[in-house]
Coordinates of C-alpha atoms in Angstrom, one line a residue:
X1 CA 13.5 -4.6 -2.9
X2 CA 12.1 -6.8 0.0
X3 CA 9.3 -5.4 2.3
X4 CA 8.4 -5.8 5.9
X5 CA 5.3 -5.0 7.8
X6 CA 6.1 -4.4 11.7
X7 CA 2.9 -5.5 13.3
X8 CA 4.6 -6.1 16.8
X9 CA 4.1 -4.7 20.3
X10 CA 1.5 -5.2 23.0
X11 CA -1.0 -2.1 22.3
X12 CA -1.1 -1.0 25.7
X13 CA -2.4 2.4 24.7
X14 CA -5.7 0.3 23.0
X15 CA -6.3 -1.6 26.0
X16 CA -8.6 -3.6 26.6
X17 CA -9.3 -3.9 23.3
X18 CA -6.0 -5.2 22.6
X19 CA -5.5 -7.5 25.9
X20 CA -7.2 -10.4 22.8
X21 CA -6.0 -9.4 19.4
X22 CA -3.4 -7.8 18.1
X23 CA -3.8 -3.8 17.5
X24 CA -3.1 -4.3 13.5
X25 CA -6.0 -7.0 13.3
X26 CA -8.4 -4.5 14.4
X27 CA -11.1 -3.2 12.1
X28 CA -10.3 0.2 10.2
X29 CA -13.6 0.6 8.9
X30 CA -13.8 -2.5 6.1
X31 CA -11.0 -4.2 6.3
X32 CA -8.3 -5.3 9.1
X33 CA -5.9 -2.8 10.1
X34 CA -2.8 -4.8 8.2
X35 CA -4.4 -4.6 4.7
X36 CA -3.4 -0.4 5.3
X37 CA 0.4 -0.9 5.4
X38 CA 0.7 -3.9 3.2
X39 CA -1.0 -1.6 0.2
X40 CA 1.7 0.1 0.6
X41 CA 4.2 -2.0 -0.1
X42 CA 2.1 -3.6 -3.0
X43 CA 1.9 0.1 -4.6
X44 CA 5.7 -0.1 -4.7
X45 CA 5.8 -2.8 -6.6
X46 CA 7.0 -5.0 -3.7
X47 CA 5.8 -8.6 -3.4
X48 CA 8.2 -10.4 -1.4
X49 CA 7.1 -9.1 2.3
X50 CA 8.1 -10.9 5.8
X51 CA 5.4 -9.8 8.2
X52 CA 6.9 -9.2 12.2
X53 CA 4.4 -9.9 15.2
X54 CA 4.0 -11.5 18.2
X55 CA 4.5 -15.2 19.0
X56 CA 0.9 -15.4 20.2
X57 CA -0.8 -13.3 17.1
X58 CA 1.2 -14.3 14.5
X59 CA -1.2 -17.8 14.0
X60 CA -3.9 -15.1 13.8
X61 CA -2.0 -13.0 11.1
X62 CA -1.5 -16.6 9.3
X63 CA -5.3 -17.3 8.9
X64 CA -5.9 -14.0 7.9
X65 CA -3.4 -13.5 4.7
X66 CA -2.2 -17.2 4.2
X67 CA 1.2 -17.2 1.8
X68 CA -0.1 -14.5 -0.5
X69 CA -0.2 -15.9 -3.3
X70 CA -3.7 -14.8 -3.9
X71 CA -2.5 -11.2 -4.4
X72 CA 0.6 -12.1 -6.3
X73 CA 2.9 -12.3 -3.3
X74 CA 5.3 -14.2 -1.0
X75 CA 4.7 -13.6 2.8
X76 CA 7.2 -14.7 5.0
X77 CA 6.5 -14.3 8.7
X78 CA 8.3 -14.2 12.3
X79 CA 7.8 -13.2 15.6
X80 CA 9.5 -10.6 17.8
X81 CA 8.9 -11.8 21.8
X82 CA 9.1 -8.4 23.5
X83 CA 9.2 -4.8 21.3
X84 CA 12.7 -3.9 21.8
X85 CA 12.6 -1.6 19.1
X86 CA 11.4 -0.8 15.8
X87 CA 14.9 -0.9 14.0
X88 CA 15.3 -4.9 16.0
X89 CA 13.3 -5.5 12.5
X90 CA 16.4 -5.5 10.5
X91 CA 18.1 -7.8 12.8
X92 CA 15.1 -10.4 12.8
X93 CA 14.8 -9.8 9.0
X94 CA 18.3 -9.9 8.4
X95 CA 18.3 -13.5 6.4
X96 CA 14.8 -12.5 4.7
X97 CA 16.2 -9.5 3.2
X98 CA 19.6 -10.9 2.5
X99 CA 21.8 -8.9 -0.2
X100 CA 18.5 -6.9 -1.1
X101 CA 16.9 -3.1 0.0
X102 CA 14.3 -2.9 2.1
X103 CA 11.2 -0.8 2.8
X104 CA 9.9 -1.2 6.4
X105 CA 6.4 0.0 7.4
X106 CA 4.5 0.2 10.1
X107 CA 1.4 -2.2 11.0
X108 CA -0.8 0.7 12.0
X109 CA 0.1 3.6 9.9
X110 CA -2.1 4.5 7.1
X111 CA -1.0 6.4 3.9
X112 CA -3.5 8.2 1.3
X113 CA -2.9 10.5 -1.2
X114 CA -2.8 11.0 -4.9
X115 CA 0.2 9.4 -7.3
X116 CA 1.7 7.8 -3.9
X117 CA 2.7 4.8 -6.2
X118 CA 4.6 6.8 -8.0
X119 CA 6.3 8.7 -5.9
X120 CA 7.5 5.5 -4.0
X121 CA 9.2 3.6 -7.2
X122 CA 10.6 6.8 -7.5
X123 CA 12.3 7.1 -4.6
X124 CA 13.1 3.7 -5.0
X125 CA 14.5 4.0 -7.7
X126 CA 16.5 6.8 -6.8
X127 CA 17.8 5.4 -3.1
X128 CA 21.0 6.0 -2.0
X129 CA 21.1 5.5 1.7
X130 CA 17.8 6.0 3.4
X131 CA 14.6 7.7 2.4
X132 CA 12.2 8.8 4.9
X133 CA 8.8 10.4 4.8
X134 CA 7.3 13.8 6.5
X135 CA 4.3 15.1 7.0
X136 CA 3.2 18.5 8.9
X137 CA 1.4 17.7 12.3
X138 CA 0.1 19.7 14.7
X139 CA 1.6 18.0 17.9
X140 CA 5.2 17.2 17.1
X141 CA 6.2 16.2 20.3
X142 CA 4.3 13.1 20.0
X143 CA 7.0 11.7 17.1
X144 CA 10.4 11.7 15.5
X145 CA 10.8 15.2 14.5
X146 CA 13.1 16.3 11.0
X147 CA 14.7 19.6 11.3
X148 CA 15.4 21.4 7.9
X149 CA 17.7 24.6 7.1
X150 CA 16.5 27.1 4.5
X151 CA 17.3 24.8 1.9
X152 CA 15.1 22.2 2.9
X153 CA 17.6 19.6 3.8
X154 CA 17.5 17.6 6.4
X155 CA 19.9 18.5 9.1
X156 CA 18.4 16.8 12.7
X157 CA 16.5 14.4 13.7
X158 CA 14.8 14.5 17.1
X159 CA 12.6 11.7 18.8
X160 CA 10.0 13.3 20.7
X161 CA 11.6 16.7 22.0
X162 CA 9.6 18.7 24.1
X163 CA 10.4 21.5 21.7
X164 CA 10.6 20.7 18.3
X165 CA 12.3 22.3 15.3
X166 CA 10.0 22.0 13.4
X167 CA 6.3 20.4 12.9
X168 CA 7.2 17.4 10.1
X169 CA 6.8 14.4 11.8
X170 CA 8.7 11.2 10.4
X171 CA 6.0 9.0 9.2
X172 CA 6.2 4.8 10.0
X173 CA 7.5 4.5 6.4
X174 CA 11.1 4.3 5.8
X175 CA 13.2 2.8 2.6
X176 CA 16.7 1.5 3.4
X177 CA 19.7 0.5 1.2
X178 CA 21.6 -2.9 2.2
X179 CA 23.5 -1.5 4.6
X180 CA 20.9 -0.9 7.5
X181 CA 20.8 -4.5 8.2
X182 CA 24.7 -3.9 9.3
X183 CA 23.9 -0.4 11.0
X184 CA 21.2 -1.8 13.0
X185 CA 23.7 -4.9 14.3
X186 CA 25.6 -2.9 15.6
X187 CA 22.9 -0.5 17.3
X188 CA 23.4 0.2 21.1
X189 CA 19.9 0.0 23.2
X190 CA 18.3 2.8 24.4
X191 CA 17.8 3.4 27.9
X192 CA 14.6 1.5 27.2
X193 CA 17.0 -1.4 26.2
X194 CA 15.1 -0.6 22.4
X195 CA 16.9 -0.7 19.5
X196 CA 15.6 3.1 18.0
X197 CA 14.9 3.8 14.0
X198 CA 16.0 7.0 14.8
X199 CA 19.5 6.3 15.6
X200 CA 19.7 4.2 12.4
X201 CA 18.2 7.3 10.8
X202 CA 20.9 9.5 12.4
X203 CA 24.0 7.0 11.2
X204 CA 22.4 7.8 7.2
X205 CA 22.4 11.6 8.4
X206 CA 26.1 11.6 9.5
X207 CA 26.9 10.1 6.8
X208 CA 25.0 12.7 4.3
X209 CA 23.2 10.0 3.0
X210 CA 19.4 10.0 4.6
X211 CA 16.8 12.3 2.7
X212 CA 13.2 13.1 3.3
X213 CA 10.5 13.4 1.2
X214 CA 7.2 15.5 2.0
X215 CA 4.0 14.3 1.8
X216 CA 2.7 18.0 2.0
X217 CA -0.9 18.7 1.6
X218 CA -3.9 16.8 0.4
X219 CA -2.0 13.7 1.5
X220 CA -3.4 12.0 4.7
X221 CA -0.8 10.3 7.1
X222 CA -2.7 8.4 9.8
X223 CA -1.4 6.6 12.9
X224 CA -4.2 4.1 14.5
X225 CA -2.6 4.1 18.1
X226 CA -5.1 5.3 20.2
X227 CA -8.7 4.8 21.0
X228 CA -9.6 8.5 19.1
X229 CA -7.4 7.9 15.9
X230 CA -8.4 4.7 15.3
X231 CA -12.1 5.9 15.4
X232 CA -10.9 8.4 13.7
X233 CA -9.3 6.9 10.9
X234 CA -12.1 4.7 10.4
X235 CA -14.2 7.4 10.0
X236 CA -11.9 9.0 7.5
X237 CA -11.8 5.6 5.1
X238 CA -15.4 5.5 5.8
X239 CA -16.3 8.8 4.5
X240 CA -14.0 8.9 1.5
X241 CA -14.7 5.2 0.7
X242 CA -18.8 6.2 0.6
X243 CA -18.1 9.8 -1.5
X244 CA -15.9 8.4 -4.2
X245 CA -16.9 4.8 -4.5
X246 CA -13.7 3.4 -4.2
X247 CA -12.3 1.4 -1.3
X248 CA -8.8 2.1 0.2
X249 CA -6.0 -0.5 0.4
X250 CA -8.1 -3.1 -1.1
X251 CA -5.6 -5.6 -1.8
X252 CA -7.5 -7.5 -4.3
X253 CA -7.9 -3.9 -6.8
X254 CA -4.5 -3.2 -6.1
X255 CA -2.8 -6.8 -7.0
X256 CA -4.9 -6.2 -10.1
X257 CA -3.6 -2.7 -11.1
X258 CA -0.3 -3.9 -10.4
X259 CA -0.4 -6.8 -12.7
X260 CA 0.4 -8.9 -9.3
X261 CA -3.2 -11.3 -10.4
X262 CA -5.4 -11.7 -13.5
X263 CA -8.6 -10.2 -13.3
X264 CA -10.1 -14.1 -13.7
X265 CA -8.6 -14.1 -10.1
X266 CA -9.5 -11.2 -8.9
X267 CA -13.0 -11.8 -9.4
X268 CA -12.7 -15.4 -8.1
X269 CA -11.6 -13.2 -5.0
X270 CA -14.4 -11.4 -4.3
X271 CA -16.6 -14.7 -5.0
X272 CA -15.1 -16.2 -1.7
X273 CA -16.5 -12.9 -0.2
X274 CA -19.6 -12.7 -1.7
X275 CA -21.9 -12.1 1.2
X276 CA -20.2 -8.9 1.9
X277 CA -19.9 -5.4 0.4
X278 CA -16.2 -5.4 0.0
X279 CA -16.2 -8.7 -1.8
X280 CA -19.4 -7.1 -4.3
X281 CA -16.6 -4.2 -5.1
X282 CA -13.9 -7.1 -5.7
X283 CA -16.3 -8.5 -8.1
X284 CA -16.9 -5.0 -9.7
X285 CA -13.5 -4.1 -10.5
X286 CA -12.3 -8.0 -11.8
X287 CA -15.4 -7.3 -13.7
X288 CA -14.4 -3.7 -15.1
X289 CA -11.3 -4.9 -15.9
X290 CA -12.3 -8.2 -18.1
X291 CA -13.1 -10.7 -15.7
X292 CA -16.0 -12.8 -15.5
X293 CA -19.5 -11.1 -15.0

């Protein structure tokens, strides 16, 4: 399966902290804002990623991950000019992904929760169609909204109604078979001229072929849009990070535990960010796990 990492847009609704940089190179706590969704693609087992941003951040984006190769993976990258739509990322990707599946991901959503890695090569290995990912919020109206009968499958999906069927909100994760790249040519624009993931979402629904799985509770499902949920999701990372001792969507660890990078490399890893506390955790876990001392 290929991945790719939607890091788009103009982050109007950060402004004017976004009028320089783009929104997913922003700090969330220790680490830029992109290392949150790329984790989650690594936890899948996914190493071959194309990365989507703007023509004028993507040199940014360049500097800060190179080719990969230092986790164990192959970045690929393009731009897309204007944000015409999240599901326009199948037809940029279209000759990255070729005859593969795809997971797409959004560049500032943040996922945390116990045996997530699992439960995504699961559904992986399970996919027939598309797979999508819900989670209870409060305020509905503010996403794509799944609508369930008593047996809990999924029989609507909304985008943003003013009253909502339900309260499970359809996270920036989404896991595709082959055949997206095909539903999303054919797409017609919104009357935003966007191409919508929710009418791809709808074509896997009409054909009985979309399912959702629920995050449920003690899983965390953060999106950084705003001024307040970027503070506070920077707060979260910062609180769990400092209780348990263990840093969230540190690449580095996570190429490790994957088998993506020897723990020799992993440790020479952290050396290159010595002077910092992030690259003294590197160092700790390559060290834990055999590397040098």
């Amino acid at each position: 399966m290929k991945g790719i990492v939607l890091a788009g847009g103009n982050g109007t609704r950060l402004y004017p902290i976004t009028q320089a940089t783009s929104k997913q190179l922003l700090p969330v706590y220790d680490k830029p804002m992109v290392y949150y969704p790329l984790s989650v693609l690594m936890l899948a087992g996914i190493t071959e990623i194309l990365l989507i941003s703007t023509p004028a951040d993507q040199p940014n984006f360049r500097r800060l991950l190179g080719s990969g190769s230092q986790w164990g993976l192959e970045l690929t990258f393009a731009t897309q000019p204007q944000p015409n739509g999240l599901a326009e990322a199948f037809v940029i990707g279209r000759d990255f992904v070729g005859d593969d599946r795809v997971a797409l991901v959004l560049g500032d959503n943040i996922f945390y929760g116990p045996g997530f890695s699992v439960t995504l090569r699961r559904a992986m290995a399970q996919l027939d169609g598309c797979v999508l990912f819900g989670y209870a919020v409060k305020n509905p109206e503010h996403y794509g909204v799944g609508e369930f009968d008593a047996a809990g499958r999924l029989v609507s999906l909304m985008e943003k109604p003013v009253k909502p069927r339900s309260d499970k909100a359809i996270t920036g994760l989404y896991l595709y078979g082959n055949d997206v790249l095909d539903i999303a040519a054919e797409l017609t624009p919104s009357v935003r001229g966007e191409l919508e993931i929710t009418d791809v979402n709808r074509e896997y629904l009409r054909q009985g072929r979309a399912q959702v799985i629920d995050l449920g509770r003690g899983f965390a499902w953060l999106d950084t849009g705003t001024h307040d949920s970027l503070l506070e999701a920077s707060q979260f990372v910062r609180v769990l990070e400092n209780r348990t001792g263990v840093r969230i969507a540190c690449l580095e660890e996570i190429a490790l535990r994957m088998g993506f990078i020897s723990a020799g490399e992993c440790h020479a890893l952290g050396e290159k960010l010595a002077k910092s506390a992030y690259g003294d955790y590197v160092r700790e876990v390559a060290v834990a796990a055999g590397g040098a001392a």
